[in-house]
XYZ file of C-alpha atoms in Angstrom:
453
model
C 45.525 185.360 102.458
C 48.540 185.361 99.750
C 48.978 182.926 97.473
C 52.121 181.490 99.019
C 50.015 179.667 101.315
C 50.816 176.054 101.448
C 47.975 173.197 100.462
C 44.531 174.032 99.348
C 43.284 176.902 100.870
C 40.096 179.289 99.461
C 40.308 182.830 99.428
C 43.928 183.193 97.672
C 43.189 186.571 96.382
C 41.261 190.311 97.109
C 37.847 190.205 96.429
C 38.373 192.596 93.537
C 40.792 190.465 91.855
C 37.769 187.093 91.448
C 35.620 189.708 90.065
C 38.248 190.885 87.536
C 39.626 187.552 86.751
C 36.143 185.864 86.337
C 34.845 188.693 84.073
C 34.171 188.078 80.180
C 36.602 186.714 78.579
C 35.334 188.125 74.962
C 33.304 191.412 76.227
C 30.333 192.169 73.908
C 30.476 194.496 70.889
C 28.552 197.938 70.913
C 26.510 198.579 68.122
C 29.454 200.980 66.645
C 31.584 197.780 66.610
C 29.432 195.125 65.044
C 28.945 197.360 62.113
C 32.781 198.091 61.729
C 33.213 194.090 62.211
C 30.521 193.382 59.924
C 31.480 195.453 57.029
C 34.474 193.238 57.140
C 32.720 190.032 55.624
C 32.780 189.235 52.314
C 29.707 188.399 51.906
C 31.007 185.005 49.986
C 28.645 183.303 47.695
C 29.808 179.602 48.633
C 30.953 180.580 52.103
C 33.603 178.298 53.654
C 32.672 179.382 57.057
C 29.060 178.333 56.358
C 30.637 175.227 55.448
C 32.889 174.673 58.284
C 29.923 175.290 60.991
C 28.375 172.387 62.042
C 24.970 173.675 62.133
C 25.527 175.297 58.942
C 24.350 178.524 60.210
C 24.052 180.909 56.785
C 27.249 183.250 58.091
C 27.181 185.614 55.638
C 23.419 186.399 55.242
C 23.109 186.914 59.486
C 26.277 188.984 59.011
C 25.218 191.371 55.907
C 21.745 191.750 58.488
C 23.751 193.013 61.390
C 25.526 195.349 58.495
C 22.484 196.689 57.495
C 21.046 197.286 60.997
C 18.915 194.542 61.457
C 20.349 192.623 64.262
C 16.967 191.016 65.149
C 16.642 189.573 61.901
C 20.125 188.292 61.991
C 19.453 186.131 65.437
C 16.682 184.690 63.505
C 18.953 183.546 60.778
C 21.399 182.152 63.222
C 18.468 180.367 65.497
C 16.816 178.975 62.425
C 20.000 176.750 62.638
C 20.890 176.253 66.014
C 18.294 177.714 68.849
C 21.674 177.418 71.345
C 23.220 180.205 69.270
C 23.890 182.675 72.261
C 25.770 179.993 73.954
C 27.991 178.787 70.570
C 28.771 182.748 69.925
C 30.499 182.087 73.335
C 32.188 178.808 73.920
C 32.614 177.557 70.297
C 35.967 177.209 68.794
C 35.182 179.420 66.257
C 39.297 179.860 66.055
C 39.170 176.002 64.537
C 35.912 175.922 62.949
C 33.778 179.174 60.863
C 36.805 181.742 61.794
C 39.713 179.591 60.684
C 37.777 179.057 57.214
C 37.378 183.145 56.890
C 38.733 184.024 54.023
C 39.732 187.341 55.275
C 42.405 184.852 56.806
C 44.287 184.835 53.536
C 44.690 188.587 52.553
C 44.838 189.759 56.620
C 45.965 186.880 58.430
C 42.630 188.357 60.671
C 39.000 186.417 60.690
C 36.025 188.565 60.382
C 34.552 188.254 64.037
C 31.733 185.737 63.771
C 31.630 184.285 66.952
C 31.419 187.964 68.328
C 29.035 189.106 65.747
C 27.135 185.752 66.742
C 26.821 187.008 70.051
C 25.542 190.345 69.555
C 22.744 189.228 67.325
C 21.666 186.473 69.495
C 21.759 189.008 72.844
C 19.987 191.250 71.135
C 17.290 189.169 69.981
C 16.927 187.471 73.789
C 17.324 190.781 75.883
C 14.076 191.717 73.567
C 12.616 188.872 74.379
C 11.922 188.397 70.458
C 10.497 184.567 70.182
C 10.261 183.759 66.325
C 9.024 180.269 66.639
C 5.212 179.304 67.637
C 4.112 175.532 67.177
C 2.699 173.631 64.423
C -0.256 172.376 65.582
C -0.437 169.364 67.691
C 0.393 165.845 66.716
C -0.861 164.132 69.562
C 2.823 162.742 69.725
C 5.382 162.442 72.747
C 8.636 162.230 72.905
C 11.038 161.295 75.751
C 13.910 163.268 75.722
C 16.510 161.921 78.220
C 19.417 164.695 78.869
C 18.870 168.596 79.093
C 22.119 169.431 77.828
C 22.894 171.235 74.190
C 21.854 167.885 71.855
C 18.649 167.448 74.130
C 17.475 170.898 74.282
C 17.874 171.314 70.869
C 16.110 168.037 69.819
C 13.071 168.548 72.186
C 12.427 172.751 70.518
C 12.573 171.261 67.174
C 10.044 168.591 68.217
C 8.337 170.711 70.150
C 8.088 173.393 66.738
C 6.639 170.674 64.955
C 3.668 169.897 67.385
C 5.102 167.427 69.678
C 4.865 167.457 73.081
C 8.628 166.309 75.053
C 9.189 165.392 78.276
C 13.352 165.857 79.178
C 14.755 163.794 81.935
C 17.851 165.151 83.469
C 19.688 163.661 86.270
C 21.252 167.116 87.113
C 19.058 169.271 89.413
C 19.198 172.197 86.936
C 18.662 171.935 82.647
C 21.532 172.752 80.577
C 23.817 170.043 80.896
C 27.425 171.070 79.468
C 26.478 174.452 79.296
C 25.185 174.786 82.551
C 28.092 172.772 84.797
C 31.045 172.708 82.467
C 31.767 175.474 80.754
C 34.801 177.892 81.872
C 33.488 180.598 84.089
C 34.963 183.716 81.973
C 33.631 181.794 78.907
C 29.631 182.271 80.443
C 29.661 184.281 83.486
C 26.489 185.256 85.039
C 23.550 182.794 84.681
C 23.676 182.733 80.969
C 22.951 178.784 80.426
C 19.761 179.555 82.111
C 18.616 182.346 80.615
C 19.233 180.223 77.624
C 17.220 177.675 79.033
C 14.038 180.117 79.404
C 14.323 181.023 75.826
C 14.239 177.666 74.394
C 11.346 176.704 76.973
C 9.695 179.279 75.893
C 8.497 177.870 72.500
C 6.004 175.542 75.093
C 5.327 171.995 74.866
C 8.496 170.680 76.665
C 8.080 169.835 80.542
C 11.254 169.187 82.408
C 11.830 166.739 85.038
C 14.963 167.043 86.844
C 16.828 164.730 89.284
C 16.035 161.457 87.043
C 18.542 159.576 85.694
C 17.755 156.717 83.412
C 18.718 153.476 84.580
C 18.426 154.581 88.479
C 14.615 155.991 87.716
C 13.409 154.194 84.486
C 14.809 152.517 82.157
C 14.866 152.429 78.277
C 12.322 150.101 77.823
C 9.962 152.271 80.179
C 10.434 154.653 78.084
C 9.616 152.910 74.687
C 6.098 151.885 76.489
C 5.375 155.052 77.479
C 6.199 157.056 74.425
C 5.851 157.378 70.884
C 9.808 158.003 70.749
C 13.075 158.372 72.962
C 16.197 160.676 72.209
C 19.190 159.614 73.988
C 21.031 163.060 74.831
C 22.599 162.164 78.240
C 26.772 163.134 77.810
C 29.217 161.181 79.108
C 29.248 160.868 82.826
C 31.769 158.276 83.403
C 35.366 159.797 83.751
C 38.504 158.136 82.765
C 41.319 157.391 85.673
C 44.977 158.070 86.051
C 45.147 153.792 86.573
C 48.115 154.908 88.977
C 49.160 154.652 92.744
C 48.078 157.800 94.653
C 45.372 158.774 92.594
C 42.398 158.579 95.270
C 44.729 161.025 97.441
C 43.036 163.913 99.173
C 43.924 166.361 96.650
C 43.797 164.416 93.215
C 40.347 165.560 91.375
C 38.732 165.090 88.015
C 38.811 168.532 86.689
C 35.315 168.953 85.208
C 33.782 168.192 88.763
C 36.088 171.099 89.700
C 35.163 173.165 86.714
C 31.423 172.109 87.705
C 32.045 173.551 91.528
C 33.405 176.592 90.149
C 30.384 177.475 88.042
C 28.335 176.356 90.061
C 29.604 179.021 93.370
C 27.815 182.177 94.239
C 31.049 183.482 95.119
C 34.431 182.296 93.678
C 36.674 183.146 96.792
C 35.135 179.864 98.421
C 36.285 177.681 95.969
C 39.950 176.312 97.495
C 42.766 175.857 94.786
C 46.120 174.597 95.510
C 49.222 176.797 95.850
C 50.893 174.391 92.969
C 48.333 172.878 90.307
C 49.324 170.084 88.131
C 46.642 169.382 85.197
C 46.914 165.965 83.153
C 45.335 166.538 79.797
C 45.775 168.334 76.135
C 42.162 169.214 76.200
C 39.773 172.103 76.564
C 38.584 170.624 79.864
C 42.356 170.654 80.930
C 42.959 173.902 79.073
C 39.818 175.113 81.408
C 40.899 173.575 84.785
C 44.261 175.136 84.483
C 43.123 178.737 83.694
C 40.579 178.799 86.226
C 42.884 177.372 88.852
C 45.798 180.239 87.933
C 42.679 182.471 88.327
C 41.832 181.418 91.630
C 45.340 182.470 92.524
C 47.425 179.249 92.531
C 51.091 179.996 91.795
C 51.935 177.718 89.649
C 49.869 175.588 87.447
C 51.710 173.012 84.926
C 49.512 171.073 82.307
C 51.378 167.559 81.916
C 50.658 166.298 78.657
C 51.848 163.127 76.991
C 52.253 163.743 73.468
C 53.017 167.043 71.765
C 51.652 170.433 70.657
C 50.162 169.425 67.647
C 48.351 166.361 69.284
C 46.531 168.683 71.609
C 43.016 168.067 71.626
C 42.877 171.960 72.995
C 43.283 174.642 69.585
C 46.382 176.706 69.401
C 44.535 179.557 70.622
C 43.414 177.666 74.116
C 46.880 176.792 74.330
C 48.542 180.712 73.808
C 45.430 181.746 76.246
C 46.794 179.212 78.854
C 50.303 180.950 78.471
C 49.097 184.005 78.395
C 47.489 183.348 81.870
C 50.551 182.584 83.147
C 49.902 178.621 82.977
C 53.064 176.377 82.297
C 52.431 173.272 79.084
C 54.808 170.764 79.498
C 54.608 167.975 76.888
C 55.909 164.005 76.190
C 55.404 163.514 79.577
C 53.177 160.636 81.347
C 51.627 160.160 85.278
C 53.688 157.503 86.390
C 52.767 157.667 90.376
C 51.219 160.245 92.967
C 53.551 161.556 95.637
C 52.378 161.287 98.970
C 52.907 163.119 101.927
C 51.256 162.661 105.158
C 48.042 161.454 103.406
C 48.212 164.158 100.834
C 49.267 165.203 97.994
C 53.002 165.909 97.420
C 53.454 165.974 93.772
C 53.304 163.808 90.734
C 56.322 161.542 89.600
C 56.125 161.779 85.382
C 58.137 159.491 82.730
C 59.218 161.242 79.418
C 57.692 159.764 76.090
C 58.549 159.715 72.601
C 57.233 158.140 69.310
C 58.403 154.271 68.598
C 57.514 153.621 65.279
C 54.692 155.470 65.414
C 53.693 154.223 69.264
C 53.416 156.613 72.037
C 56.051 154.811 74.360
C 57.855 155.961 78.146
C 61.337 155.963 77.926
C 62.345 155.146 80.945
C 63.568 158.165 82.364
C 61.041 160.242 84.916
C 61.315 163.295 86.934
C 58.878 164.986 89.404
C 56.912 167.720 89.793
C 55.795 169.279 93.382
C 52.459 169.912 93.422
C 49.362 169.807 96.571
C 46.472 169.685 93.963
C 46.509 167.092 90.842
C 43.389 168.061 88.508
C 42.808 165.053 85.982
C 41.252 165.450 82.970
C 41.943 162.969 80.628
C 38.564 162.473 79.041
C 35.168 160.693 79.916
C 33.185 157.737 78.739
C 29.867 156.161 78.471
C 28.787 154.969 81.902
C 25.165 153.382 81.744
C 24.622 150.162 82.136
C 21.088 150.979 81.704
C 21.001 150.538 77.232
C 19.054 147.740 76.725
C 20.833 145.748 74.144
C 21.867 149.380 72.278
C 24.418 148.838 69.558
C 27.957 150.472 70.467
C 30.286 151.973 68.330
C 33.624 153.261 69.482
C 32.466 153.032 73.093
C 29.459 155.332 72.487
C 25.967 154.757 70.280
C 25.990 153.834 67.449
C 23.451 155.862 65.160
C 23.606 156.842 61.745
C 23.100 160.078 59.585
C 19.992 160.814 61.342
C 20.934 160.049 64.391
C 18.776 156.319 64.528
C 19.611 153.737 66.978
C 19.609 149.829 66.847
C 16.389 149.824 68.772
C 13.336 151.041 67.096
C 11.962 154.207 67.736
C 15.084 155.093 69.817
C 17.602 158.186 68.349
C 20.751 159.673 70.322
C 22.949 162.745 69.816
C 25.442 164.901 70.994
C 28.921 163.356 73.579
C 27.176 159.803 73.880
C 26.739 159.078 70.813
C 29.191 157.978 67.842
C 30.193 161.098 66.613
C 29.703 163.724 68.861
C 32.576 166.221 69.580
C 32.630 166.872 72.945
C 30.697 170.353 71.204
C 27.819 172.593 72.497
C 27.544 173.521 68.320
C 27.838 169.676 67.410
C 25.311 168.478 70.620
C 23.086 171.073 68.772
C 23.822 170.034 64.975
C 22.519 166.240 66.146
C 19.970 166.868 68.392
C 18.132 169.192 65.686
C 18.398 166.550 62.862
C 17.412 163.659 64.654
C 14.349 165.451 65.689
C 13.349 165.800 62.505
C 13.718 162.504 61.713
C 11.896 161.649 64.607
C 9.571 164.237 63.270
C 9.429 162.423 59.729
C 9.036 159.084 61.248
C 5.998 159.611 63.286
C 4.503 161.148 60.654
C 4.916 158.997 58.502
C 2.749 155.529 59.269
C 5.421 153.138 56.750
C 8.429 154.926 57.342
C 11.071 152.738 59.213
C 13.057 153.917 62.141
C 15.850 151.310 62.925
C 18.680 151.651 60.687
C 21.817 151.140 62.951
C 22.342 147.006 62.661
């Protein structure tokens, strides 16, 4: 098949070309090429790149170990901080977060590599199966952990280090959560968010029950009965609507359940994409639909976003690898309607926007854009009814520093809670402190656990 077929058709391209266009996005470095990297650190003594990661991995000290040969010892440093390292070395924006703060950025306009370096250290460490954790001994403590994505994990292996036993619900046949169904193929080929998975398991003490969502299987209250404390970890699964005609049209779909499909194939010529893609979002999800579909061999793919560059959610470096892919960013421009044809998608009729005193506002004039598959990704929200009087903030949890709850004895973390960044790193960064306040709270017979009013 070519890809001027009309419609949404699978199979667009030569078998060769999935396999080249789905291959790592960021290869690994050798060993020759981690050194040369590494020598190019600084070593700083109040790093800003320590400062600017949110798990506050100690960059420089994991770097100078990779320098001096000691790679193992490096993934140690990095997985005393966040035990989802190998994933972050992947999908973080390092480009807006440790890398940005290089100071190598000043005299080179050029990072040191730290995601990369990251990465090599933490595969290293995992192909050897090198496991530098064993558990405190036990509490006699258990914790429900409800959510297997990167906030749940890493709650329930810092628990689980301290001589608690956890029990994770997921509602998701497989563990893993973001990692696992939403992540951009070339970010994580291969079946790296299990393998992940393993490793983190590995630590023991943490059982995982999949297929049980919480408010269909138990509720939060169940929960509270049955164990000594609950961390809320369960994302966002409610996604946000277009709120225009057309919109339940075969051929409009929320892009992460097409980002999910993708990951989730065996074999990525089955997965149909349209010959014209239209993606509404400034996102990474959007940034993601839009390369994968031009991967997939649509023709042309358009991302329709109503504000501007610099009020893209997605860096400047998801944006240039969206061009680069051949991927078309149209901005100040708004979904007004769906075009239909013969029960189908047609295309997408758009208004222009502009800034009214500060107020995004249409200005009346609109255009259209042809199109037989409309991806929408314009963010998702908390959908569980299921929260038992839970405080809100923001249309999430509300929890403070330590990730508490208004209910005693309840904590929450990562996307659904107040605070979380839509983040594998920042999932992590919650999910690890609020275990150990759970951790200092159950050991501790006067210490109070509600602080959220």
């Amino acid at each position: 098949m070519g890809t001027n077929q009309t419609g949404i058709a699978a199979g667009r391209l030569a078998p060769a070309d999935y396999a080249a266009n789905f291959a790592d996005l960021h290869p690994p470095l050798d060993r020759h090429e981690a050194l040369v990297a590494s020598d190019r650190c600084y070593f700083c003594h109040d790093a800003p790149c320590m400062t600017a990661c949110p798990t506050a991995i100690d960059i420089p000290l994991f770097i100078r170990q990779i320098s001096t040969g000691n790679p193992i010892g490096s993934a140690k440093t990095i997985f005393d901080q966040n035990i989802l390292g190998g994933m972050c070395a992947r999908v973080c924006p390092t480009e807006t977060l440790c890398e940005q703060a290089c100071v190598r950025n000043t005299a080179e306009e050029r990072p040191v590599e730290i995601g990369r370096l990251q990465r090599y250290a933490t595969d290293a460490a995992m192909a050897a199966g090198m496991q530098f954790y064993s558990r405190a001994a036990a509490t006699g403590k258990t914790i429900a952990v409800v959510g297997a994505g990167p906030a749940g994990l890493a709650c329930a292996h810092r628990l689980a280090l301290n001589g608690h036993d956890v029990v994770i619900y997921d509602a998701r046949p497989k563990p893993g959560g973001l990692n696992e169904y939403g992540i951009a193929a070339y970010k994580a080929p291969g079946d790296f968010a299990q393998a992940e998975v393993d490793y983190v398991l590995a630590i023991g003490g943490i059982e995982v029950v999949n297929g049980k969502a919480l408010g269909r299987d138990f509720t939060l209250a169940d929960l509270s009965a049955r164990y000594d404390a609950v961390f809320l970890g369960f994302g966002l699964a409610g996604v946000n609507t277009l709120g225009v005609a057309g919109e339940t049209l075969e051929g409009v779909e929320d892009a992460v359940d097409f980002i999910e499909r993708l990951r989730s194939a065996d074999d990525k010529a089955t997965i149909p994409v349209g010959r014209r893609v239209v993606v509404i979002g400034g996102g990474m999800t959007a940034i993601d639909a839009a390369v994968q579909a031009k991967l997939l061999g649509a023709e042309e793919v358009t991302i329709c976003y109503r504000r501007g560059k610099e009020q893209m959610n997605a860096s400047v470096y998801e944006q240039e690898l969206a061009a680069s892919k051949g991927v078309f960013i149209r901005h100040w421009l708004a979904p007004k309607q769906i075009i239909e044809k013969d029960g189908k998608v047609a295309g997408i009729e758009v208004e222009y926007t502009a800034l009214v005193d500060g107020r995004l506002s249409g200005t009346g004039e609109t255009g259209a854009i042809a199109a037989d598959q409309i991806l929408v990704a314009i963010g998702q929200r908390l959908d569980n009814p299921a929260l038992d009087g839970l405080a809100l903030q923001g249309g999430k949890i509300a929890v403070d520093g330590e990730g508490r709850t208004s209910l005693s004895g309840v904590w929450a973390g990562g996307d659904c809670a107040f605070g979380g960044q839509d983040l594998t790193v920042s999932g992590v960064a919650m999910g690890r402190d609020a275990a150990e306040s759970i951790n200092r709270a159950l050991m501790s017979a006067a210490a109070p656990v509600t602080a959220v009013a």
